[in-house]
Short mmCIF file of C-alpha atoms in Angstrom, two decimals:
data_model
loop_
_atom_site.label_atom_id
_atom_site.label_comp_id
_atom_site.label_asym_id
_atom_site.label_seq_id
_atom_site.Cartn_x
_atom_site.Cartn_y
_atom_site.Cartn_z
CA UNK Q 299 13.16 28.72 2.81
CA UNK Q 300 10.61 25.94 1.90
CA UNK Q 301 11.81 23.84 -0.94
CA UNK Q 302 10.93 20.93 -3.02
CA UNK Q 303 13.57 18.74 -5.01
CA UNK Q 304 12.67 16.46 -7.63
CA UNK Q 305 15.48 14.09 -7.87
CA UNK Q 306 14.89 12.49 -11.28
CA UNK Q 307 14.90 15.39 -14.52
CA UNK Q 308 14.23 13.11 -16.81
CA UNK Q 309 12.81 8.98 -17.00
CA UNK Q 310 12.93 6.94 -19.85
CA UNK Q 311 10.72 3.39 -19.49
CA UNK Q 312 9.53 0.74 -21.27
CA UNK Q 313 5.52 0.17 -21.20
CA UNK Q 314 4.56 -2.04 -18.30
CA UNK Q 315 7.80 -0.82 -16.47
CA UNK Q 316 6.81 -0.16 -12.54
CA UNK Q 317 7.71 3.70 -11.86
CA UNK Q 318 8.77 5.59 -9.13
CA UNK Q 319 9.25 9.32 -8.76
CA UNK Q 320 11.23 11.01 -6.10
CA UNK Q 321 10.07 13.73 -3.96
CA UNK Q 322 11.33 15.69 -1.18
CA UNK Q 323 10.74 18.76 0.81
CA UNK Q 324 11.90 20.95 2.95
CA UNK Q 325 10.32 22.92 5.59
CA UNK Q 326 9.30 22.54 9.40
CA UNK Q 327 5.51 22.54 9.49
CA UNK Q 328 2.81 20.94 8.52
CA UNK Q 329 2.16 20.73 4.67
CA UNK Q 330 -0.10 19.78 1.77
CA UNK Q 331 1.32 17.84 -1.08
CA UNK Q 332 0.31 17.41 -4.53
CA UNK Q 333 0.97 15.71 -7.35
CA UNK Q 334 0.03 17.53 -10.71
CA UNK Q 335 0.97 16.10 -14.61
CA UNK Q 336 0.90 18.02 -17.63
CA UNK Q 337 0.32 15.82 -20.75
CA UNK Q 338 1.97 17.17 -23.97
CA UNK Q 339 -0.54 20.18 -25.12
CA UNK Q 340 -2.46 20.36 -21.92
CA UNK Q 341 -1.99 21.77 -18.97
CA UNK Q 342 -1.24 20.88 -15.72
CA UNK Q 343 -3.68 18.67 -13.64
CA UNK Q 344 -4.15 17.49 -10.47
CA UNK Q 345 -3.04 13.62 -10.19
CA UNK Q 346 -3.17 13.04 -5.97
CA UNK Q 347 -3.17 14.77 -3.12
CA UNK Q 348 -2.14 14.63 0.31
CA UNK Q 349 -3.91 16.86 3.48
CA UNK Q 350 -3.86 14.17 6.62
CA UNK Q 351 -4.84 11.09 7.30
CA UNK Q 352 -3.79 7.41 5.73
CA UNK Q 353 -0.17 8.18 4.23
CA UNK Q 354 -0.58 6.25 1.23
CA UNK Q 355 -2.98 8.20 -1.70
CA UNK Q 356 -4.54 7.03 -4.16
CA UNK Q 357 -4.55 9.33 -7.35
CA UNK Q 358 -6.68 9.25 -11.15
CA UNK Q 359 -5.08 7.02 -13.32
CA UNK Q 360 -3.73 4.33 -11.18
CA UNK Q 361 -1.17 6.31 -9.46
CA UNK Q 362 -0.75 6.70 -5.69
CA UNK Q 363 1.81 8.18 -3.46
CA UNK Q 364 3.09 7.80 -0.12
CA UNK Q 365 3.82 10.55 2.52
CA UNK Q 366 6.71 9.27 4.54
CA UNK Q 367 7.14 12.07 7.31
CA UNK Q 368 10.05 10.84 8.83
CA UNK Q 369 11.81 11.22 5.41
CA UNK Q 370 9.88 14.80 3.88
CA UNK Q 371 9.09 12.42 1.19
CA UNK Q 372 6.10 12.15 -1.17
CA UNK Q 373 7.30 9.67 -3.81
CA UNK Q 374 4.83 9.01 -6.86
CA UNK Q 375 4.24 5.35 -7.88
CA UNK Q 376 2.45 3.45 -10.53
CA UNK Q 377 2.90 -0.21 -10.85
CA UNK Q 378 3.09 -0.58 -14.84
CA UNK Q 379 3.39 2.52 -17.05
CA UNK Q 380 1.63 3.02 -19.82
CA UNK Q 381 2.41 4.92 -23.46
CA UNK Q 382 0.06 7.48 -22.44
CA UNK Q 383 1.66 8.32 -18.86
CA UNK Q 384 4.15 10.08 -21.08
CA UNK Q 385 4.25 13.90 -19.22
CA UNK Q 386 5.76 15.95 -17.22
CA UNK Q 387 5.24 15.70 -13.65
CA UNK Q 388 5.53 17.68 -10.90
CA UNK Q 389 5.59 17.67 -6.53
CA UNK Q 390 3.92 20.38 -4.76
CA UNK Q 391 3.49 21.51 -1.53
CA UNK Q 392 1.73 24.43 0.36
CA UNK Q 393 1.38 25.39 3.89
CA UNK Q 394 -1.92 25.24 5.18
CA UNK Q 395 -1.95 28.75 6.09
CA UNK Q 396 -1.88 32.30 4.52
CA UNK Q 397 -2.01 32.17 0.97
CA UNK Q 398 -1.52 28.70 0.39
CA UNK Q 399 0.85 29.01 -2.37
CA UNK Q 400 2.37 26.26 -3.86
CA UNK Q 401 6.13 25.59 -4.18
CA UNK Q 402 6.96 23.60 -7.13
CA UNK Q 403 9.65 20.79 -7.56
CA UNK Q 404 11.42 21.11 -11.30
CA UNK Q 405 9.51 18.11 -12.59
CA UNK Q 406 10.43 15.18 -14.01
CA UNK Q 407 10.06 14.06 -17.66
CA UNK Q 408 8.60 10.71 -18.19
CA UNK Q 409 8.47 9.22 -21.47
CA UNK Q 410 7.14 5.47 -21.97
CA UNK Q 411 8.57 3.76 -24.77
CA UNK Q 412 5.77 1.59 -26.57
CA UNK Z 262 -17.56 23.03 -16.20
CA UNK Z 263 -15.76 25.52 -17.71
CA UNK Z 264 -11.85 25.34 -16.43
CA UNK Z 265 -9.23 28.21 -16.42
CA UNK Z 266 -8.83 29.91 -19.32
CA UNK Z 267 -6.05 32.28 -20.14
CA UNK Z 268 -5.20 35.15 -23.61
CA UNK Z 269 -2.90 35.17 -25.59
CA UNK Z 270 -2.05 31.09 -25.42
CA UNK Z 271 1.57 32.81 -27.38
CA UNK Z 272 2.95 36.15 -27.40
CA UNK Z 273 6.12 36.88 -29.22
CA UNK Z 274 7.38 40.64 -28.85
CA UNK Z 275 10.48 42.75 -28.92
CA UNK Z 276 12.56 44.12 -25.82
CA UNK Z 277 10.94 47.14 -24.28
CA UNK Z 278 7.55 46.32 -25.49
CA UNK Z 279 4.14 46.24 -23.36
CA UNK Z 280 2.48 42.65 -23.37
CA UNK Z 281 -0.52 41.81 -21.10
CA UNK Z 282 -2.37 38.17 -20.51
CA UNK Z 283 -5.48 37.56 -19.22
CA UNK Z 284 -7.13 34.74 -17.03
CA UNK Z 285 -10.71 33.89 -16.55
CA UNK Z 286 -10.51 31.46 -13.46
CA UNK Z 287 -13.51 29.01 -12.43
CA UNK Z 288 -16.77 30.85 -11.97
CA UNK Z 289 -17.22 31.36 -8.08
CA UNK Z 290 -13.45 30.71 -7.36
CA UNK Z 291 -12.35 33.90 -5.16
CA UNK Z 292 -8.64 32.59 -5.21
CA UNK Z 293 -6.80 33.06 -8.41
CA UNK Z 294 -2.59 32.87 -8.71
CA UNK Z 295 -0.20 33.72 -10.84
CA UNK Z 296 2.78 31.36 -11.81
CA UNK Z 297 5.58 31.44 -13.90
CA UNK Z 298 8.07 28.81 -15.67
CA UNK Z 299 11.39 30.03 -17.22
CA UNK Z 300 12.67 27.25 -18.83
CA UNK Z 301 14.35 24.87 -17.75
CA UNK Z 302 13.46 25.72 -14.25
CA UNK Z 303 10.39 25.03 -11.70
CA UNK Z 304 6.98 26.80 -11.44
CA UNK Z 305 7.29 29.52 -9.62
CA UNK Z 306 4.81 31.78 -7.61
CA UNK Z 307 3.87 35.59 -8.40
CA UNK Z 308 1.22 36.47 -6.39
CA UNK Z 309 -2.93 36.01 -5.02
CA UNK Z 310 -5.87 37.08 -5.24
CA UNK Z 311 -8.84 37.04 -3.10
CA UNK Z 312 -11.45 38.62 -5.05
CA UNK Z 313 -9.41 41.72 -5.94
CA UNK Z 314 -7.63 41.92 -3.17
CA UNK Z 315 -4.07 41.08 -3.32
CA UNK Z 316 -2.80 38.87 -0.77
CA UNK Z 317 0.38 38.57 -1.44
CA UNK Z 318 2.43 39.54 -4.24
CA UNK Z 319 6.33 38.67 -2.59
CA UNK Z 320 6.68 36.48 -5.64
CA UNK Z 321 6.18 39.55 -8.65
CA UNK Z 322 9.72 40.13 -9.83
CA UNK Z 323 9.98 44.12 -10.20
CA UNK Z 324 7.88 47.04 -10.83
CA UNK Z 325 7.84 46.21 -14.41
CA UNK Z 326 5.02 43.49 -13.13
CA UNK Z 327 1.82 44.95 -12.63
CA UNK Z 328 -1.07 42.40 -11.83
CA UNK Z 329 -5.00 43.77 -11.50
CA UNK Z 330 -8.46 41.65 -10.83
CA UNK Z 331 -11.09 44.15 -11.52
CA UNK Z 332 -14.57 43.20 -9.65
CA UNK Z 333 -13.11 39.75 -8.50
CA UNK Z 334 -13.50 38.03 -11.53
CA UNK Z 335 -10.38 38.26 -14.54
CA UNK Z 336 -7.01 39.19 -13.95
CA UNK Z 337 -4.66 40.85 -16.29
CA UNK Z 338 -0.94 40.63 -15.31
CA UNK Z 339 1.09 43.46 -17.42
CA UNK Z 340 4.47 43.62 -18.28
CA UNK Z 341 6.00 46.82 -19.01
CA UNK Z 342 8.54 47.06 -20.30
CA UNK Z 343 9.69 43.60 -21.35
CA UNK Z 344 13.13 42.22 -20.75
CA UNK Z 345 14.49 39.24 -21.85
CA UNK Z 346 14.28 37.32 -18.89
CA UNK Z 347 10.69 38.20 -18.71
CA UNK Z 348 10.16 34.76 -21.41
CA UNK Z 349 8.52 31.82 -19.85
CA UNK Z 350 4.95 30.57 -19.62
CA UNK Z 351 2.95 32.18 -16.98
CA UNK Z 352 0.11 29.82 -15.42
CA UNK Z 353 -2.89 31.23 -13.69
CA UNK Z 354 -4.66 29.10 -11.39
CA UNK Z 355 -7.96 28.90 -9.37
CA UNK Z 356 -9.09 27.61 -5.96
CA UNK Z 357 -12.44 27.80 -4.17
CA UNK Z 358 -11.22 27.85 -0.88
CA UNK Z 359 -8.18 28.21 1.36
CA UNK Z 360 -8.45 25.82 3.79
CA UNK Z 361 -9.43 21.95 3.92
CA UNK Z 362 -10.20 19.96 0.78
CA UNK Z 363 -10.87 22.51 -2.00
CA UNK Z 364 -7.43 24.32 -1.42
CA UNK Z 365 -6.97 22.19 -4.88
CA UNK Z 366 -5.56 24.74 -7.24
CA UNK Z 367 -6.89 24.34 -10.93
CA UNK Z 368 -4.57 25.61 -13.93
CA UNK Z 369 -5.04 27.46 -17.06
CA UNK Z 370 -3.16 25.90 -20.02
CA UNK Z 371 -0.57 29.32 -19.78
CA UNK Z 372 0.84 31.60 -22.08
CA UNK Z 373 3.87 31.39 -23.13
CA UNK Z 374 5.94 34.47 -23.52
CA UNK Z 375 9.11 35.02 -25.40
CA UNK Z 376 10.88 38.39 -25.74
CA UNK Z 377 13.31 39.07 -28.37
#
């Protein structure tokens, strides 16, 4: 069964602090993957996304992401957090077929420290 | 733009009670989901629309789930009767297309449910 894990449940880190996500998947196909942040009181919103091409995405906000095949990775990046990256953040991925559902990692809780 | 748009934002009810939610996806979006979040846990699918067709519905829990989309436009996903582990928020979301670069799904803000 297709899968997502999203190693780190919760990140504490000071502002200007680099960050890094994790993100794997599992399944045998080609895929989609997405990147989607929910701010405290809104809701969830599309950060990056990945369909083919260059590896590395750039996303809103000065994040980006890089699609490491090899590894079923799609790690999330930013190079100095700020107080208002504070969210929740979650990996996504859908096959490019049927009904293109997405399968959600748990998401990870980021909260910058000012 | 209007975005996704979903009623009640909070329900609160009791065991064995009827509660349904609406969404209002993106004008012109034939693709609308269903999601749920238990807490604690990830996002997890219910079922599509195309127009008001359902496309797949593997993810609705039981028959106590019943999920319509009258004309193509709003759904209403009813649950009846409520159990406990029916609390969550439930996220609706939108897409234009399948396929290629508007497969981007756009999310309601959710309602949370909790069942007492």
């Amino acid at each position: 069964a297709q899968s997502v894990s999203q190693h780190n449940h919760h990140v504490i880190l000071s502002e200007a602090a680099s960050l890094e996500l994790g993100c794997n998947y599992s399944y045998g196909g080609t895929v989609n993957l997405f990147w989607y942040v929910q701010y405290p009181g809104q809701h969830l919103q599309l950060l990056l996304k990945y369909f083919s091409g260059d590896p590395l995405v750039k996303g809103i906000k000065g994040f980006e992401a890089e699609f490491i095949k090899s590894k079923f990775s799609f790690n999330l990046r930013k190079p100095s957090v700020q107080w208002s990256d504070t969210a929740e953040y979650f990996c996504a991925v859908n096959a490019p077929s049927g009904t293109y559902k997405y399968i959600f990692g748990t998401g990870t809780r980021l909260k910058v420290l000012a | 733009e209007a975005g996704v748009t979903q009623f009640p934002s909070h329900s609160v009810i009791e065991k064995g009670q009827t509660v349904t939610l609406r969404c209002d996806p993106i004008s012109g979006h034939d693709n609308l989901y269903w999601y749920r979040r238990v807490m604690g846990k990830e996002i997890k699918f219910l079922l599509h629309f195309v127009k008001e067709s359902k496309q797949d519905e593997s993810g609705m829990p039981n028959n106590r789930f019943l999920a319509e989309r009258t004309g193509g436009t709003y759904s209403t996903l009813k649950v009846q009767p409520a159990e406990l582990e029916d609390s969550g928020v439930y996220f609706c979301a939108s897409s234009l297309r399948l396929a290629g670069v508007y497969n981007e799904q756009f999310f309601g803000p959710g309602t949370r449910l909790t069942v007492l």
